[in-house]
Amino acid sequence: MIHRQAPPKPTKGIAVDASCLPVRESIRRDGYFHGVLEWKVIDLQTNKTMFNSRVYTHGNVNLGEYIAIIDALSLLRGIGDDNTPVYSDSLTAIAWFKKRKVKSKHPVNESTGPIMGCLKAAMEWQLTNRPTNPVLFWDKAIWDENPADFGRK
């Protein structure tokens, strides 16, 4: 039997994560799942927060995870860095990034306008700037919790 050694935990790069605290009975009341959403971007080398979003009241975690990836890439582009990897523990957000297409059924209405506007801007930024930094999966099963995690589980 061959045992593969787990890859070492990344110590350089950027980690992103989103937190969405669900609004009780949102599906029954509004017809869709939503919650209080925010995300942050962490430098793995210094463990310092590079960006912390504002709080959105009608978002979902997948939207936050995708926008966090784009925010990290935008910050890196701003300092001329097209090589540093960005890590996310969201396979959905990584897939949206790689396909350059967000597949969300989150409604666009008066309540969701702020987060959907942010999503639209993130998508436009990605298509216009075409970032080349690797966007990689943070595997919690191997490396423990994502350093950008909010600790609200």
mmCIF file of C-alpha atoms in Angstrom:
data_model
loop_
_atom_site.group_PDB
_atom_site.id
_atom_site.type_symbol
_atom_site.label_atom_id
_atom_site.label_comp_id
_atom_site.label_asym_id
_atom_site.label_seq_id
_atom_site.Cartn_x
_atom_site.Cartn_y
_atom_site.Cartn_z
ATOM 1 C CA MET A 1 0.000 0.000 0.000
ATOM 2 C CA ILE A 2 1.332 3.411 -0.967
ATOM 3 C CA HIS A 3 0.845 6.233 1.519
ATOM 4 C CA ARG A 4 0.950 9.695 0.094
ATOM 5 C CA GLN A 5 2.273 12.436 2.272
ATOM 6 C CA ALA A 6 -0.119 15.336 2.661
ATOM 7 C CA PRO A 7 1.131 18.575 1.139
ATOM 8 C CA PRO A 8 2.504 21.021 3.693
ATOM 9 C CA LYS A 9 0.166 23.689 5.021
ATOM 10 C CA PRO A 10 0.604 26.870 2.977
ATOM 11 C CA THR A 11 2.443 29.642 4.788
ATOM 12 C CA LYS A 12 2.577 32.120 1.911
ATOM 13 C CA GLY A 13 -0.366 33.417 -0.026
ATOM 14 C CA ILE A 14 -3.762 34.870 0.705
ATOM 15 C CA ALA A 15 -6.676 33.122 2.413
ATOM 16 C CA VAL A 16 -10.274 34.262 2.024
ATOM 17 C CA ASP A 17 -13.467 33.237 3.779
ATOM 18 C CA ALA A 18 -17.044 34.377 4.152
ATOM 19 C CA SER A 19 -19.512 34.113 6.997
ATOM 20 C CA CYS A 20 -23.263 34.073 6.546
ATOM 21 C CA LEU A 21 -25.453 33.997 9.638
ATOM 22 C CA PRO A 22 -28.823 32.791 8.390
ATOM 23 C CA VAL A 23 -31.930 34.847 8.978
ATOM 24 C CA ARG A 24 -34.471 32.607 10.698
ATOM 25 C CA GLU A 25 -37.228 31.391 8.422
ATOM 26 C CA SER A 26 -35.906 33.437 5.473
ATOM 27 C CA ILE A 27 -37.089 30.874 2.916
ATOM 28 C CA ARG A 28 -40.603 30.720 4.313
ATOM 29 C CA ARG A 29 -40.878 34.474 4.713
ATOM 30 C CA ASP A 30 -39.058 35.734 1.588
ATOM 31 C CA GLY A 31 -38.965 32.689 -0.710
ATOM 32 C CA TYR A 32 -35.142 32.404 -0.696
ATOM 33 C CA PHE A 33 -32.360 31.665 1.761
ATOM 34 C CA HIS A 34 -30.381 34.664 2.914
ATOM 35 C CA GLY A 35 -28.447 35.869 5.882
ATOM 36 C CA VAL A 36 -26.090 38.454 7.282
ATOM 37 C CA LEU A 37 -22.979 38.170 5.123
ATOM 38 C CA GLU A 38 -19.408 39.404 5.382
ATOM 39 C CA TRP A 39 -15.990 38.215 4.198
ATOM 40 C CA LYS A 40 -12.330 38.855 4.803
ATOM 41 C CA VAL A 41 -8.927 38.498 3.186
ATOM 42 C CA ILE A 42 -5.900 37.365 5.252
ATOM 43 C CA ASP A 43 -2.172 37.373 4.443
ATOM 44 C CA LEU A 44 -0.947 33.879 5.373
ATOM 45 C CA GLN A 45 2.604 35.011 6.073
ATOM 46 C CA THR A 46 1.686 37.722 8.588
ATOM 47 C CA ASN A 47 -1.814 36.467 9.543
ATOM 48 C CA LYS A 48 -2.989 40.077 9.190
ATOM 49 C CA THR A 49 -6.335 41.037 7.734
ATOM 50 C CA MET A 50 -5.846 42.790 4.402
ATOM 51 C CA PHE A 51 -9.536 43.480 3.840
ATOM 52 C CA ASN A 52 -12.774 43.071 5.762
ATOM 53 C CA SER A 53 -16.017 43.674 3.905
ATOM 54 C CA ARG A 54 -18.954 45.620 5.161
ATOM 55 C CA VAL A 55 -21.928 43.608 6.389
ATOM 56 C CA TYR A 56 -24.662 42.762 3.872
ATOM 57 C CA THR A 57 -28.059 41.777 5.249
ATOM 58 C CA HIS A 58 -29.420 39.732 2.337
ATOM 59 C CA GLY A 59 -26.549 37.600 1.034
ATOM 60 C CA ASN A 60 -25.454 34.007 0.972
ATOM 61 C CA VAL A 61 -22.115 32.378 1.671
ATOM 62 C CA ASN A 62 -21.325 31.403 -1.931
ATOM 63 C CA LEU A 63 -21.673 34.998 -3.096
ATOM 64 C CA GLY A 64 -19.389 36.146 -0.272
ATOM 65 C CA GLU A 65 -16.784 33.477 -0.993
ATOM 66 C CA TYR A 66 -16.626 34.419 -4.696
ATOM 67 C CA ILE A 67 -16.449 38.164 -4.029
ATOM 68 C CA ALA A 68 -13.723 37.530 -1.416
ATOM 69 C CA ILE A 69 -11.607 35.767 -4.058
ATOM 70 C CA ILE A 70 -12.030 38.728 -6.400
ATOM 71 C CA ASP A 71 -11.239 41.221 -3.619
ATOM 72 C CA ALA A 72 -8.017 39.322 -2.841
ATOM 73 C CA LEU A 73 -7.028 39.266 -6.508
ATOM 74 C CA SER A 74 -7.817 42.962 -6.853
ATOM 75 C CA LEU A 75 -5.630 43.773 -3.831
ATOM 76 C CA LEU A 76 -2.793 41.721 -5.299
ATOM 77 C CA ARG A 77 -3.188 43.350 -8.716
ATOM 78 C CA GLY A 78 -3.039 46.739 -7.002
ATOM 79 C CA ILE A 79 0.488 45.964 -5.783
ATOM 80 C CA GLY A 80 1.564 44.412 -9.085
ATOM 81 C CA ASP A 81 1.480 40.813 -7.826
ATOM 82 C CA ASP A 82 0.129 38.340 -10.376
ATOM 83 C CA ASN A 83 1.719 35.233 -8.815
ATOM 84 C CA THR A 84 0.709 34.924 -5.151
ATOM 85 C CA PRO A 85 -1.892 32.174 -4.670
ATOM 86 C CA VAL A 86 -5.316 32.827 -3.204
ATOM 87 C CA TYR A 87 -6.849 30.047 -1.084
ATOM 88 C CA SER A 88 -10.556 29.465 -0.504
ATOM 89 C CA ASP A 89 -12.366 26.570 1.156
ATOM 90 C CA SER A 90 -15.327 27.027 -1.199
ATOM 91 C CA LEU A 91 -15.315 24.672 -4.179
ATOM 92 C CA THR A 92 -18.369 26.517 -5.521
ATOM 93 C CA ALA A 93 -16.655 29.912 -5.490
ATOM 94 C CA ILE A 94 -13.495 28.468 -7.044
ATOM 95 C CA ALA A 95 -15.571 26.854 -9.798
ATOM 96 C CA TRP A 96 -17.377 30.145 -10.480
ATOM 97 C CA PHE A 97 -14.006 31.887 -10.682
ATOM 98 C CA LYS A 98 -12.479 29.311 -13.030
ATOM 99 C CA LYS A 99 -15.539 29.278 -15.313
ATOM 100 C CA ARG A 100 -15.752 33.089 -15.179
ATOM 101 C CA LYS A 101 -19.469 32.668 -14.530
ATOM 102 C CA VAL A 102 -21.508 32.848 -11.341
ATOM 103 C CA LYS A 103 -24.421 30.411 -11.200
ATOM 104 C CA SER A 104 -26.555 31.723 -8.388
ATOM 105 C CA LYS A 105 -30.319 31.789 -8.031
ATOM 106 C CA HIS A 106 -30.084 34.555 -5.445
ATOM 107 C CA PRO A 107 -32.829 37.037 -6.395
ATOM 108 C CA VAL A 108 -32.270 40.594 -7.433
ATOM 109 C CA ASN A 109 -34.656 42.850 -5.551
ATOM 110 C CA GLU A 110 -34.631 45.896 -3.306
ATOM 111 C CA SER A 111 -33.276 43.918 -0.337
ATOM 112 C CA THR A 112 -30.534 42.126 -2.263
ATOM 113 C CA GLY A 113 -29.516 45.133 -4.364
ATOM 114 C CA PRO A 114 -26.359 45.980 -2.380
ATOM 115 C CA ILE A 115 -24.850 42.466 -2.470
ATOM 116 C CA MET A 116 -25.919 41.855 -6.072
ATOM 117 C CA GLY A 117 -24.330 45.161 -7.082
ATOM 118 C CA CYS A 118 -21.123 44.070 -5.387
ATOM 119 C CA LEU A 119 -21.338 40.713 -7.189
ATOM 120 C CA LYS A 120 -21.825 42.419 -10.550
ATOM 121 C CA ALA A 121 -18.790 44.649 -9.943
ATOM 122 C CA ALA A 122 -16.686 41.612 -8.956
ATOM 123 C CA MET A 123 -17.703 39.706 -12.078
ATOM 124 C CA GLU A 124 -16.931 42.702 -14.287
ATOM 125 C CA TRP A 125 -13.543 43.142 -12.598
ATOM 126 C CA GLN A 126 -12.640 39.499 -13.232
ATOM 127 C CA LEU A 127 -13.646 39.648 -16.904
ATOM 128 C CA THR A 128 -11.857 42.952 -17.483
ATOM 129 C CA ASN A 129 -8.649 42.195 -15.561
ATOM 130 C CA ARG A 130 -8.234 38.461 -16.190
ATOM 131 C CA PRO A 131 -6.114 37.737 -13.091
ATOM 132 C CA THR A 132 -3.415 35.068 -13.394
ATOM 133 C CA ASN A 133 -2.785 34.304 -9.702
ATOM 134 C CA PRO A 134 -3.578 30.683 -8.867
ATOM 135 C CA VAL A 135 -6.856 30.243 -6.959
ATOM 136 C CA LEU A 136 -6.516 27.090 -4.892
ATOM 137 C CA PHE A 137 -8.599 24.988 -2.532
ATOM 138 C CA TRP A 138 -7.851 25.266 1.192
ATOM 139 C CA ASP A 139 -8.338 21.681 2.324
ATOM 140 C CA LYS A 140 -9.585 21.814 5.919
ATOM 141 C CA ALA A 141 -9.303 18.036 6.224
ATOM 142 C CA ILE A 142 -5.527 18.309 5.800
ATOM 143 C CA TRP A 143 -4.635 21.793 7.070
ATOM 144 C CA ASP A 144 -7.345 22.520 9.655
ATOM 145 C CA GLU A 145 -9.567 25.576 9.472
ATOM 146 C CA ASN A 146 -8.946 28.335 6.948
ATOM 147 C CA PRO A 147 -7.038 31.157 8.717
ATOM 148 C CA ALA A 148 -9.632 33.654 7.424
ATOM 149 C CA ASP A 149 -12.482 31.740 9.085
ATOM 150 C CA PHE A 150 -14.760 33.777 11.353
ATOM 151 C CA GLY A 151 -15.076 30.967 13.932
ATOM 152 C CA ARG A 152 -18.890 31.058 14.038
ATOM 153 C CA LYS A 153 -19.720 27.416 13.464
#
